[in-house]
PDB file of C-alpha atoms and ligand atoms in Angstrom:
ATOM      1  CA  MET A   1       8.615  30.788 -31.110  1.00  0.00           C
ATOM      2  CA  ILE A   2       6.113  28.041 -30.438  1.00  0.00           C
ATOM      3  CA  SER A   3       3.436  29.375 -28.040  1.00  0.00           C
ATOM      4  CA  GLU A   4       2.019  27.079 -25.231  1.00  0.00           C
ATOM      5  CA  LYS A   5      -1.022  25.277 -25.585  1.00  0.00           C
ATOM      6  CA  ILE A   6      -2.127  24.680 -21.753  1.00  0.00           C
ATOM      7  CA  LEU A   7      -4.232  22.164 -20.435  1.00  0.00           C
ATOM      8  CA  ILE A   8      -5.577  22.339 -17.195  1.00  0.00           C
ATOM      9  CA  ILE A   9      -6.796  19.215 -15.121  1.00  0.00           C
ATOM     10  CA  GLY A  10      -8.569  19.584 -11.776  1.00  0.00           C
ATOM     11  CA  ALA A  11      -9.748  22.851 -13.337  1.00  0.00           C
ATOM     12  CA  SER A  12     -12.987  23.477 -10.736  1.00  0.00           C
ATOM     13  CA  GLY A  13     -10.443  22.313  -8.328  1.00  0.00           C
ATOM     14  CA  GLN A  14      -9.428  25.596  -5.480  1.00  0.00           C
ATOM     15  CA  ILE A  15      -6.141  26.276  -7.276  1.00  0.00           C
ATOM     16  CA  GLY A  16      -6.905  24.918 -10.342  1.00  0.00           C
ATOM     17  CA  SER A  17      -9.953  27.531 -10.940  1.00  0.00           C
ATOM     18  CA  GLU A  18      -7.495  30.779  -9.988  1.00  0.00           C
ATOM     19  CA  LEU A  19      -4.895  29.737 -12.144  1.00  0.00           C
ATOM     20  CA  ALA A  20      -6.884  28.682 -15.077  1.00  0.00           C
ATOM     21  CA  LEU A  21      -8.354  31.976 -15.393  1.00  0.00           C
ATOM     22  CA  ARG A  22      -4.459  33.557 -14.515  1.00  0.00           C
ATOM     23  CA  LEU A  23      -3.256  31.575 -17.732  1.00  0.00           C
ATOM     24  CA  ARG A  24      -5.592  32.772 -19.538  1.00  0.00           C
ATOM     25  CA  GLU A  25      -4.776  36.446 -18.676  1.00  0.00           C
ATOM     26  CA  LEU A  26      -1.397  35.561 -19.485  1.00  0.00           C
ATOM     27  CA  HIS A  27      -1.396  33.110 -22.680  1.00  0.00           C
ATOM     28  CA  GLY A  28      -5.116  34.034 -24.399  1.00  0.00           C
ATOM     29  CA  ASN A  29      -8.714  32.622 -23.381  1.00  0.00           C
ATOM     30  CA  ASP A  30      -8.338  29.945 -26.340  1.00  0.00           C
ATOM     31  CA  ASN A  31      -4.819  29.033 -25.152  1.00  0.00           C
ATOM     32  CA  VAL A  32      -6.303  27.110 -22.239  1.00  0.00           C
ATOM     33  CA  ILE A  33      -8.191  24.882 -22.125  1.00  0.00           C
ATOM     34  CA  ALA A  34      -9.615  23.904 -18.588  1.00  0.00           C
ATOM     35  CA  SER A  35     -11.084  20.252 -17.796  1.00  0.00           C
ATOM     36  CA  ASP A  36     -12.335  18.409 -14.367  1.00  0.00           C
ATOM     37  CA  ILE A  37     -15.129  15.998 -14.021  1.00  0.00           C
ATOM     38  CA  LYS A  38     -17.364  18.826 -13.045  1.00  0.00           C
ATOM     39  CA  GLU A  39     -18.427  22.100 -14.538  1.00  0.00           C
ATOM     40  CA  GLY A  40     -16.659  25.270 -12.815  1.00  0.00           C
ATOM     41  CA  SER A  41     -16.944  28.670 -11.971  1.00  0.00           C
ATOM     42  CA  GLU A  42     -19.384  30.932 -14.271  1.00  0.00           C
ATOM     43  CA  ASP A  43     -16.025  32.557 -14.438  1.00  0.00           C
ATOM     44  CA  LEU A  44     -14.238  29.629 -15.491  1.00  0.00           C
ATOM     45  CA  MET A  45     -16.845  27.898 -17.175  1.00  0.00           C
ATOM     46  CA  SER A  46     -17.317  31.310 -19.812  1.00  0.00           C
ATOM     47  CA  SER A  47     -13.830  32.398 -20.000  1.00  0.00           C
ATOM     48  CA  GLY A  48     -12.273  29.609 -22.430  1.00  0.00           C
ATOM     49  CA  PRO A  49     -13.017  26.133 -23.459  1.00  0.00           C
ATOM     50  CA  PHE A  50     -14.030  23.507 -21.091  1.00  0.00           C
ATOM     51  CA  GLU A  51     -13.994  20.082 -21.158  1.00  0.00           C
ATOM     52  CA  ILE A  52     -15.742  17.493 -18.624  1.00  0.00           C
ATOM     53  CA  MET A  53     -12.837  15.190 -18.270  1.00  0.00           C
ATOM     54  CA  ASP A  54     -11.774  12.199 -15.474  1.00  0.00           C
ATOM     55  CA  ALA A  55      -8.735  13.070 -14.599  1.00  0.00           C
ATOM     56  CA  THR A  56      -7.866   8.980 -14.383  1.00  0.00           C
ATOM     57  CA  ASP A  57      -9.719   8.060 -18.119  1.00  0.00           C
ATOM     58  CA  GLU A  58      -6.399   7.838 -19.799  1.00  0.00           C
ATOM     59  CA  SER A  59      -7.536   7.816 -23.252  1.00  0.00           C
ATOM     60  CA  GLY A  60      -9.517  10.234 -22.739  1.00  0.00           C
ATOM     61  CA  ILE A  61      -7.144  12.495 -21.430  1.00  0.00           C
ATOM     62  CA  ALA A  62      -4.196  10.820 -24.659  1.00  0.00           C
ATOM     63  CA  GLY A  63      -7.948  12.551 -26.896  1.00  0.00           C
ATOM     64  CA  LEU A  64      -7.838  16.026 -25.187  1.00  0.00           C
ATOM     65  CA  VAL A  65      -3.779  16.360 -25.927  1.00  0.00           C
ATOM     66  CA  GLU A  66      -3.988  15.509 -29.249  1.00  0.00           C
ATOM     67  CA  LYS A  67      -7.207  17.493 -30.037  1.00  0.00           C
ATOM     68  CA  HIS A  68      -6.016  20.639 -28.727  1.00  0.00           C
ATOM     69  CA  SER A  69      -2.396  20.151 -29.212  1.00  0.00           C
ATOM     70  CA  ILE A  70      -1.631  20.682 -25.730  1.00  0.00           C
ATOM     71  CA  THR A  71       2.144  21.411 -24.580  1.00  0.00           C
ATOM     72  CA  ASP A  72       1.897  22.173 -21.160  1.00  0.00           C
ATOM     73  CA  VAL A  73      -0.036  20.288 -18.828  1.00  0.00           C
ATOM     74  CA  TYR A  74      -1.239  21.221 -15.228  1.00  0.00           C
ATOM     75  CA  LEU A  75      -2.336  18.264 -13.283  1.00  0.00           C
ATOM     76  CA  MET A  76      -4.491  20.078 -10.792  1.00  0.00           C
ATOM     77  CA  ALA A  77      -6.640  17.051  -9.515  1.00  0.00           C
ATOM     78  CA  ALA A  78      -6.115  14.627  -6.339  1.00  0.00           C
ATOM     79  CA  MET A  79      -7.739  13.891  -3.194  1.00  0.00           C
ATOM     80  CA  LEU A  80      -6.945  16.169  -0.405  1.00  0.00           C
ATOM     81  CA  SER A  81      -5.788  14.797   3.201  1.00  0.00           C
ATOM     82  CA  ALA A  82      -9.047  14.641   5.087  1.00  0.00           C
ATOM     83  CA  THR A  83     -10.879  13.229   2.307  1.00  0.00           C
ATOM     84  CA  ALA A  84      -8.497  10.444   1.019  1.00  0.00           C
ATOM     85  CA  GLU A  85      -8.216   9.534   4.655  1.00  0.00           C
ATOM     86  CA  LYS A  86     -12.072   8.428   4.352  1.00  0.00           C
ATOM     87  CA  MET A  87     -11.782   6.266   0.873  1.00  0.00           C
ATOM     88  CA  PRO A  88      -8.128   5.591   0.773  1.00  0.00           C
ATOM     89  CA  MET A  89      -7.752   3.219  -2.276  1.00  0.00           C
ATOM     90  CA  LYS A  90      -9.605   5.897  -4.026  1.00  0.00           C
ATOM     91  CA  ALA A  91      -7.540   8.573  -2.843  1.00  0.00           C
ATOM     92  CA  TRP A  92      -4.611   6.389  -4.607  1.00  0.00           C
ATOM     93  CA  SER A  93      -6.207   5.677  -7.414  1.00  0.00           C
ATOM     94  CA  LEU A  94      -6.757   9.718  -8.535  1.00  0.00           C
ATOM     95  CA  ASN A  95      -3.766  10.864  -6.941  1.00  0.00           C
ATOM     96  CA  MET A  96      -1.411   8.234  -8.962  1.00  0.00           C
ATOM     97  CA  ASP A  97      -2.872   7.031 -12.229  1.00  0.00           C
ATOM     98  CA  SER A  98      -3.902  10.119 -13.287  1.00  0.00           C
ATOM     99  CA  LEU A  99       0.049  11.213 -12.869  1.00  0.00           C
ATOM    100  CA  PHE A 100       1.335   8.266 -14.549  1.00  0.00           C
ATOM    101  CA  ILE A 101      -1.039   9.205 -17.646  1.00  0.00           C
ATOM    102  CA  ILE A 102       0.670  12.767 -17.913  1.00  0.00           C
ATOM    103  CA  LEU A 103       3.889  11.066 -16.941  1.00  0.00           C
ATOM    104  CA  ASN A 104       3.975   8.592 -20.165  1.00  0.00           C
ATOM    105  CA  LEU A 105       2.513  11.255 -22.370  1.00  0.00           C
ATOM    106  CA  ALA A 106       5.262  14.097 -21.349  1.00  0.00           C
ATOM    107  CA  LYS A 107       7.816  10.578 -22.361  1.00  0.00           C
ATOM    108  CA  ASP A 108       5.960   9.502 -25.178  1.00  0.00           C
ATOM    109  CA  LYS A 109       6.758  13.117 -26.556  1.00  0.00           C
ATOM    110  CA  LYS A 110       3.328  13.348 -26.125  1.00  0.00           C
ATOM    111  CA  ILE A 111       3.489  16.986 -24.015  1.00  0.00           C
ATOM    112  CA  LYS A 112       6.858  19.046 -23.226  1.00  0.00           C
ATOM    113  CA  LYS A 113       6.252  20.310 -19.953  1.00  0.00           C
ATOM    114  CA  VAL A 114       4.406  19.108 -16.729  1.00  0.00           C
ATOM    115  CA  PHE A 115       3.410  20.947 -13.565  1.00  0.00           C
ATOM    116  CA  TRP A 116       2.304  18.498 -10.362  1.00  0.00           C
ATOM    117  CA  PRO A 117       1.629  19.942  -6.927  1.00  0.00           C
ATOM    118  CA  SER A 118       2.751  17.859  -4.261  1.00  0.00           C
ATOM    119  CA  SER A 119       2.312  18.757  -0.539  1.00  0.00           C
ATOM    120  CA  ILE A 120       3.497  19.219   3.101  1.00  0.00           C
ATOM    121  CA  ALA A 121       1.952  16.127   3.464  1.00  0.00           C
ATOM    122  CA  VAL A 122       4.776  14.681   1.898  1.00  0.00           C
ATOM    123  CA  PHE A 123       6.627  15.185   5.580  1.00  0.00           C
ATOM    124  CA  GLY A 124       5.668  12.392   8.608  1.00  0.00           C
ATOM    125  CA  PRO A 125       6.133  12.463  12.237  1.00  0.00           C
ATOM    126  CA  SER A 126       9.433  11.631  11.936  1.00  0.00           C
ATOM    127  CA  THR A 127      10.572  14.142   9.889  1.00  0.00           C
ATOM    128  CA  PRO A 128      12.068  18.239  11.850  1.00  0.00           C
ATOM    129  CA  LYS A 129       9.136  19.632  12.733  1.00  0.00           C
ATOM    130  CA  HIS A 130      10.692  23.001  12.594  1.00  0.00           C
ATOM    131  CA  ASP A 131      12.321  25.029   9.634  1.00  0.00           C
ATOM    132  CA  THR A 132      11.668  21.590   7.457  1.00  0.00           C
ATOM    133  CA  PRO A 133      14.450  21.139   5.227  1.00  0.00           C
ATOM    134  CA  GLN A 134      14.108  20.593   1.227  1.00  0.00           C
ATOM    135  CA  THR A 135      16.379  17.480   2.049  1.00  0.00           C
ATOM    136  CA  THR A 136      15.629  15.210   5.106  1.00  0.00           C
ATOM    137  CA  ILE A 137      13.468  12.376   6.362  1.00  0.00           C
ATOM    138  CA  MET A 138      10.141  11.617   5.741  1.00  0.00           C
ATOM    139  CA  GLU A 139       7.945   8.933   6.517  1.00  0.00           C
ATOM    140  CA  PRO A 140       3.833   9.958   5.677  1.00  0.00           C
ATOM    141  CA  THR A 141       1.884   9.029   7.645  1.00  0.00           C
ATOM    142  CA  THR A 142      -1.439  10.275   5.921  1.00  0.00           C
ATOM    143  CA  VAL A 143      -2.716   8.480   2.868  1.00  0.00           C
ATOM    144  CA  TYR A 144      -2.306  11.880   0.797  1.00  0.00           C
ATOM    145  CA  GLY A 145       1.359  12.346   2.327  1.00  0.00           C
ATOM    146  CA  ILE A 146       2.121   8.497   0.387  1.00  0.00           C
ATOM    147  CA  SER A 147       0.716   9.026  -2.600  1.00  0.00           C
ATOM    148  CA  LYS A 148       2.462  12.675  -2.722  1.00  0.00           C
ATOM    149  CA  GLN A 149       5.684  11.403  -1.678  1.00  0.00           C
ATOM    150  CA  THR A 150       5.402   8.468  -4.217  1.00  0.00           C
ATOM    151  CA  GLY A 151       4.691  10.845  -6.404  1.00  0.00           C
ATOM    152  CA  GLU A 152       7.655  12.672  -6.198  1.00  0.00           C
ATOM    153  CA  ARG A 153       9.753  10.456  -6.588  1.00  0.00           C
ATOM    154  CA  TRP A 154       8.135   8.987  -9.831  1.00  0.00           C
ATOM    155  CA  CYS A 155       8.323  13.002 -10.745  1.00  0.00           C
ATOM    156  CA  GLU A 156      12.236  12.336 -10.702  1.00  0.00           C
ATOM    157  CA  TYR A 157      12.677   8.867 -11.852  1.00  0.00           C
ATOM    158  CA  PHE A 158      10.781   9.985 -15.435  1.00  0.00           C
ATOM    159  CA  PHE A 159      12.914  13.241 -15.417  1.00  0.00           C
ATOM    160  CA  ASN A 160      16.114  11.680 -14.920  1.00  0.00           C
ATOM    161  CA  LYS A 161      15.511   8.620 -17.114  1.00  0.00           C
ATOM    162  CA  PHE A 162      13.354   9.601 -19.435  1.00  0.00           C
ATOM    163  CA  GLY A 163      14.065  13.434 -19.321  1.00  0.00           C
ATOM    164  CA  VAL A 164      10.581  14.305 -18.479  1.00  0.00           C
ATOM    165  CA  ASP A 165      10.420  18.297 -17.704  1.00  0.00           C
ATOM    166  CA  VAL A 166       8.598  17.799 -14.890  1.00  0.00           C
ATOM    167  CA  ARG A 167       8.619  20.750 -12.293  1.00  0.00           C
ATOM    168  CA  SER A 168       6.317  20.586  -8.537  1.00  0.00           C
ATOM    169  CA  ILE A 169       5.965  22.150  -6.015  1.00  0.00           C
ATOM    170  CA  ARG A 170       5.211  21.330  -2.168  1.00  0.00           C
ATOM    171  CA  PHE A 171       1.885  23.372  -0.995  1.00  0.00           C
ATOM    172  CA  PRO A 172       1.181  24.435   2.258  1.00  0.00           C
ATOM    173  CA  GLY A 173      -2.099  24.944   2.881  1.00  0.00           C
ATOM    174  CA  ILE A 174      -3.662  27.671   0.587  1.00  0.00           C
ATOM    175  CA  ILE A 175      -5.766  30.010   1.667  1.00  0.00           C
ATOM    176  CA  SER A 176      -8.362  32.376  -1.253  1.00  0.00           C
ATOM    177  CA  TYR A 177     -11.520  34.010  -0.446  1.00  0.00           C
ATOM    178  CA  LYS A 178     -12.795  32.710  -4.287  1.00  0.00           C
ATOM    179  CA  THR A 179     -12.828  29.153  -4.092  1.00  0.00           C
ATOM    180  CA  LEU A 180     -13.423  27.366  -1.269  1.00  0.00           C
ATOM    181  CA  PRO A 181     -11.181  24.171  -0.729  1.00  0.00           C
ATOM    182  CA  GLY A 182     -12.954  20.483  -0.472  1.00  0.00           C
ATOM    183  CA  GLY A 183     -11.000  18.013   1.908  1.00  0.00           C
ATOM    184  CA  GLY A 184      -8.257  19.114   3.570  1.00  0.00           C
ATOM    185  CA  THR A 185      -6.860  19.678   7.126  1.00  0.00           C
ATOM    186  CA  THR A 186      -5.373  23.249   6.510  1.00  0.00           C
ATOM    187  CA  ASP A 187      -9.426  23.877   5.615  1.00  0.00           C
ATOM    188  CA  TYR A 188     -10.583  25.304   8.539  1.00  0.00           C
ATOM    189  CA  ALA A 189      -7.544  28.940   7.905  1.00  0.00           C
ATOM    190  CA  ILE A 190     -10.521  29.306   5.383  1.00  0.00           C
ATOM    191  CA  GLU A 191     -13.570  28.799   7.049  1.00  0.00           C
ATOM    192  CA  ILE A 192     -12.816  30.740   9.955  1.00  0.00           C
ATOM    193  CA  PHE A 193     -12.766  33.378   8.286  1.00  0.00           C
ATOM    194  CA  HIS A 194     -16.369  32.404   6.482  1.00  0.00           C
ATOM    195  CA  GLU A 195     -17.679  32.424  10.052  1.00  0.00           C
ATOM    196  CA  ALA A 196     -16.164  35.430  11.350  1.00  0.00           C
ATOM    197  CA  LEU A 197     -18.600  37.265   8.466  1.00  0.00           C
ATOM    198  CA  ARG A 198     -21.494  34.933   8.751  1.00  0.00           C
ATOM    199  CA  THR A 199     -21.654  34.675  12.633  1.00  0.00           C
ATOM    200  CA  GLY A 200     -18.899  35.948  14.320  1.00  0.00           C
ATOM    201  CA  LYS A 201     -17.343  32.380  15.859  1.00  0.00           C
ATOM    202  CA  TYR A 202     -15.671  29.863  15.029  1.00  0.00           C
ATOM    203  CA  THR A 203     -14.683  25.995  16.351  1.00  0.00           C
ATOM    204  CA  SER A 204     -11.976  25.257  15.062  1.00  0.00           C
ATOM    205  CA  PHE A 205     -11.171  21.207  14.403  1.00  0.00           C
ATOM    206  CA  LEU A 206      -7.215  21.961  15.300  1.00  0.00           C
ATOM    207  CA  SER A 207      -6.014  22.349  18.583  1.00  0.00           C
ATOM    208  CA  GLU A 208      -5.064  26.374  19.422  1.00  0.00           C
ATOM    209  CA  GLU A 209      -1.001  25.404  19.372  1.00  0.00           C
ATOM    210  CA  THR A 210      -1.409  23.416  16.247  1.00  0.00           C
ATOM    211  CA  ALA A 211       1.130  25.628  14.217  1.00  0.00           C
ATOM    212  CA  LEU A 212       0.853  25.050  10.444  1.00  0.00           C
ATOM    213  CA  PRO A 213       2.397  26.167   7.054  1.00  0.00           C
ATOM    214  CA  MET A 214      -0.193  28.870   4.914  1.00  0.00           C
ATOM    215  CA  MET A 215       0.196  30.961   2.125  1.00  0.00           C
ATOM    216  CA  PHE A 216      -2.210  33.054   0.632  1.00  0.00           C
ATOM    217  CA  MET A 217      -3.337  32.110  -3.165  1.00  0.00           C
ATOM    218  CA  GLU A 218      -2.300  35.158  -5.115  1.00  0.00           C
ATOM    219  CA  ASP A 219       1.245  34.055  -4.134  1.00  0.00           C
ATOM    220  CA  ALA A 220       0.497  29.917  -5.057  1.00  0.00           C
ATOM    221  CA  ILE A 221      -0.273  31.168  -8.537  1.00  0.00           C
ATOM    222  CA  LYS A 222       2.772  33.204  -8.560  1.00  0.00           C
ATOM    223  CA  ALA A 223       5.265  30.060  -7.815  1.00  0.00           C
ATOM    224  CA  THR A 224       2.960  28.220 -10.094  1.00  0.00           C
ATOM    225  CA  VAL A 225       3.854  30.564 -13.143  1.00  0.00           C
ATOM    226  CA  ASP A 226       6.670  30.940 -11.847  1.00  0.00           C
ATOM    227  CA  ILE A 227       8.263  27.641 -12.271  1.00  0.00           C
ATOM    228  CA  MET A 228       6.686  27.212 -14.941  1.00  0.00           C
ATOM    229  CA  ASN A 229       8.322  30.176 -17.534  1.00  0.00           C
ATOM    230  CA  GLU A 230      11.860  29.297 -15.253  1.00  0.00           C
ATOM    231  CA  PRO A 231      14.656  28.269 -18.347  1.00  0.00           C
ATOM    232  CA  ALA A 232      14.903  23.877 -17.278  1.00  0.00           C
ATOM    233  CA  GLU A 233      18.544  24.754 -15.977  1.00  0.00           C
ATOM    234  CA  ASN A 234      17.334  26.154 -12.959  1.00  0.00           C
ATOM    235  CA  VAL A 235      14.743  23.781 -11.885  1.00  0.00           C
ATOM    236  CA  LYS A 236      17.490  21.674 -10.024  1.00  0.00           C
ATOM    237  CA  VAL A 237      14.978  19.832  -8.158  1.00  0.00           C
ATOM    238  CA  ARG A 238      13.065  17.812 -10.207  1.00  0.00           C
ATOM    239  CA  SER A 239      10.806  16.263  -6.843  1.00  0.00           C
ATOM    240  CA  SER A 240       9.665  19.436  -5.354  1.00  0.00           C
ATOM    241  CA  TYR A 241      10.385  22.368  -4.182  1.00  0.00           C
ATOM    242  CA  ASN A 242       9.591  23.333  -0.274  1.00  0.00           C
ATOM    243  CA  LEU A 243       7.484  26.263  -0.661  1.00  0.00           C
ATOM    244  CA  SER A 244       6.770  28.702   2.253  1.00  0.00           C
ATOM    245  CA  ALA A 245       4.802  31.283   3.284  1.00  0.00           C
ATOM    246  CA  MET A 246       3.873  32.005   6.633  1.00  0.00           C
ATOM    247  CA  SER A 247       2.951  29.767   9.782  1.00  0.00           C
ATOM    248  CA  PHE A 248       0.670  30.116  12.259  1.00  0.00           C
ATOM    249  CA  THR A 249      -1.908  28.684  14.819  1.00  0.00           C
ATOM    250  CA  PRO A 250      -5.837  28.240  15.151  1.00  0.00           C
ATOM    251  CA  LYS A 251      -5.153  30.888  17.937  1.00  0.00           C
ATOM    252  CA  GLU A 252      -2.951  33.199  15.990  1.00  0.00           C
ATOM    253  CA  LEU A 253      -4.899  33.822  12.961  1.00  0.00           C
ATOM    254  CA  ALA A 254      -8.209  34.357  15.414  1.00  0.00           C
ATOM    255  CA  GLY A 255      -6.155  37.097  17.148  1.00  0.00           C
ATOM    256  CA  ALA A 256      -5.391  38.825  13.640  1.00  0.00           C
ATOM    257  CA  ILE A 257      -8.957  38.135  12.453  1.00  0.00           C
ATOM    258  CA  LYS A 258     -10.342  39.730  16.160  1.00  0.00           C
ATOM    259  CA  LYS A 259      -8.303  42.840  15.247  1.00  0.00           C
ATOM    260  CA  GLU A 260     -10.676  43.582  12.475  1.00  0.00           C
ATOM    261  CA  ILE A 261     -13.887  41.672  13.855  1.00  0.00           C
ATOM    262  CA  PRO A 262     -12.875  42.454  17.946  1.00  0.00           C
ATOM    263  CA  GLU A 263     -15.822  40.584  19.041  1.00  0.00           C
ATOM    264  CA  PHE A 264     -14.901  37.607  17.315  1.00  0.00           C
ATOM    265  CA  GLU A 265     -14.386  34.204  18.905  1.00  0.00           C
ATOM    266  CA  ILE A 266     -13.147  30.520  19.090  1.00  0.00           C
ATOM    267  CA  ASN A 267     -13.617  27.592  20.293  1.00  0.00           C
ATOM    268  CA  TYR A 268     -11.464  24.246  20.077  1.00  0.00           C
ATOM    269  CA  LYS A 269     -13.417  20.634  19.708  1.00  0.00           C
ATOM    270  CA  PRO A 270      -9.983  18.980  17.434  1.00  0.00           C
ATOM    271  CA  ASP A 271     -11.229  15.699  15.491  1.00  0.00           C
ATOM    272  CA  PHE A 272      -9.929  13.443  13.241  1.00  0.00           C
ATOM    273  CA  ARG A 273      -7.763  16.086  11.682  1.00  0.00           C
ATOM    274  CA  GLN A 274      -5.523  16.989  14.606  1.00  0.00           C
ATOM    275  CA  ALA A 275      -3.544  14.005  14.451  1.00  0.00           C
ATOM    276  CA  ILE A 276      -2.461  14.961  10.540  1.00  0.00           C
ATOM    277  CA  ALA A 277      -2.121  18.418  11.333  1.00  0.00           C
ATOM    278  CA  ASP A 278       0.393  16.923  14.347  1.00  0.00           C
ATOM    279  CA  SER A 279       2.002  15.172  11.685  1.00  0.00           C
ATOM    280  CA  TRP A 280       3.053  18.021   9.634  1.00  0.00           C
ATOM    281  CA  PRO A 281       5.930  20.344   9.712  1.00  0.00           C
ATOM    282  CA  SER A 282       5.438  23.786  11.705  1.00  0.00           C
ATOM    283  CA  SER A 283       6.898  25.689   8.957  1.00  0.00           C
ATOM    284  CA  ILE A 284       9.047  25.022   6.311  1.00  0.00           C
ATOM    285  CA  ASP A 285      12.980  26.002   4.849  1.00  0.00           C
ATOM    286  CA  ASP A 286      12.284  26.754   1.276  1.00  0.00           C
ATOM    287  CA  SER A 287      15.427  28.740   0.357  1.00  0.00           C
ATOM    288  CA  ALA A 288      15.983  26.017  -2.411  1.00  0.00           C
ATOM    289  CA  ALA A 289      13.555  27.461  -3.916  1.00  0.00           C
ATOM    290  CA  ARG A 290      14.477  31.032  -3.338  1.00  0.00           C
ATOM    291  CA  THR A 291      17.798  30.148  -4.785  1.00  0.00           C
ATOM    292  CA  ASP A 292      17.063  28.497  -8.033  1.00  0.00           C
ATOM    293  CA  TRP A 293      14.649  30.672  -8.951  1.00  0.00           C
ATOM    294  CA  ASN A 294      13.776  33.409  -6.927  1.00  0.00           C
ATOM    295  CA  TRP A 295      11.094  32.531  -4.818  1.00  0.00           C
ATOM    296  CA  LYS A 296       9.069  35.253  -2.797  1.00  0.00           C
ATOM    297  CA  HIS A 297       6.737  36.111  -1.118  1.00  0.00           C
ATOM    298  CA  GLU A 298       4.020  38.812  -0.958  1.00  0.00           C
ATOM    299  CA  TYR A 299       1.767  37.919   1.960  1.00  0.00           C
ATOM    300  CA  ASP A 300       1.918  37.097   5.524  1.00  0.00           C
ATOM    301  CA  LEU A 301      -0.563  36.628   8.258  1.00  0.00           C
ATOM    302  CA  LYS A 302      -1.767  40.368   8.736  1.00  0.00           C
ATOM    303  CA  ASN A 303      -2.007  41.669   4.914  1.00  0.00           C
ATOM    304  CA  LEU A 304      -3.148  37.643   4.276  1.00  0.00           C
ATOM    305  CA  THR A 305      -6.413  39.103   6.671  1.00  0.00           C
ATOM    306  CA  HIS A 306      -6.589  41.998   5.610  1.00  0.00           C
ATOM    307  CA  VAL A 307      -7.743  40.850   2.150  1.00  0.00           C
ATOM    308  CA  MET A 308      -9.578  37.216   3.175  1.00  0.00           C
ATOM    309  CA  LEU A 309     -12.269  39.791   5.282  1.00  0.00           C
ATOM    310  CA  LYS A 310     -12.146  42.454   2.471  1.00  0.00           C
ATOM    311  CA  GLY A 311     -12.848  39.920  -0.399  1.00  0.00           C
ATOM    312  CA  LEU A 312     -14.541  37.918   1.154  1.00  0.00           C
ATOM    313  CA  LYS A 313     -17.092  40.777   2.702  1.00  0.00           C
ATOM    314  CA  GLU A 314     -17.690  42.094  -1.096  1.00  0.00           C
ATOM    315  CA  SER A 315     -18.697  39.091  -1.942  1.00  0.00           C
ATOM    316  CA  LEU A 316     -20.790  38.355   0.496  1.00  0.00           C
ATOM    317  CA  SER A 317     -23.234  41.499   0.059  1.00  0.00           C
ATOM    318  CA  LEU A 318     -22.950  40.724  -3.864  1.00  0.00           C
ATOM    319  CA  GLU A 319     -24.831  37.108  -2.773  1.00  0.00           C
ATOM    320  CA  ASN A 320     -27.280  39.025  -1.130  1.00  0.00           C
ATOM    321  CA  LYS A 321     -27.832  41.772  -3.325  1.00  0.00           C
TER     322      LYS A 321
HETATM  323  C1  LIG B 401      -4.842  19.524   3.179  1.00  0.00           C
HETATM  324  O1  LIG B 401      -4.925  20.287   4.064  1.00  0.00           O
HETATM  325  O2  LIG B 401      -4.519  17.999   2.634  1.00  0.00           O
HETATM  326  C2  LIG B 401      -3.968  20.562   1.858  1.00  0.00           C
HETATM  327  C3  LIG B 401      -2.648  20.335   1.655  1.00  0.00           C
HETATM  328  C4  LIG B 401      -1.749  20.810   2.744  1.00  0.00           C
HETATM  329  O3  LIG B 401      -1.597  19.663   0.614  1.00  0.00           O
HETATM  330  N1  LIG B 401      -4.607  21.750   1.771  1.00  0.00           N
END
């Protein structure tokens, strides 16, 4: 049996850093090479090999693949929705160039399997907003969404045309107490927990009734590991799978936090991110993922809130020691 040798690109980022640690537990520290343009957390840096690398450096990435005899690549580097609106061309080249580098390496049989995350941002204002189906109208209006939708088309093309084994998930907002997000529209759902514990109040940049699909990090990591472990014939969607766990509004999230911290206060001051959120679905139909590879989420709003507050409290008390 040929064991996997994994390269994670974007390993210092929000999902990448937790994914790297999980994959190291599963495959052995030395079999998971983490890479990013910047260094990551202490845990990430000390638990296994790390390489500084720009995700758009074609020869650099090819060199890493050869040097470490890489079989599987998880391409987690991306510029998220809010930042991408501020630097569209930079977002486009990071999000697309990095994908082409990896798809071409897989086409040339230098790697065997690819994971590439897509997003609910592939949908747009003309998409059915509730229980958004797997296959539907997609007219994204954000730079990030356009790059992810384009990426999905290319993934499917490389699978159909060249047999590239690329697997993908449309992530909703991902929430974690271990890592901070950067530049997303769903980031409020993490900031709110930090502020609830630090100051007891939070001003949301999305309006109170803005419902968005969300997921706890544990579930997101599980989904990523599961889809990559699935026999290839079961992965029937080769663009990207809808994936869902829960949907809530800032008001509902604040209500769940208030159950644990009754004095918590929330205010609303929507900014440019409101228009991005308004263009996205409020809930997702992920029955294809549930049928094809048995996707099942574990966390809902109640246990997410509990675990977030508990985990953050512990890390804040460690910080204060
Ligand atoms: C963002 O808000 O940009 C991301 C996403 C939904 O892909 N969290």
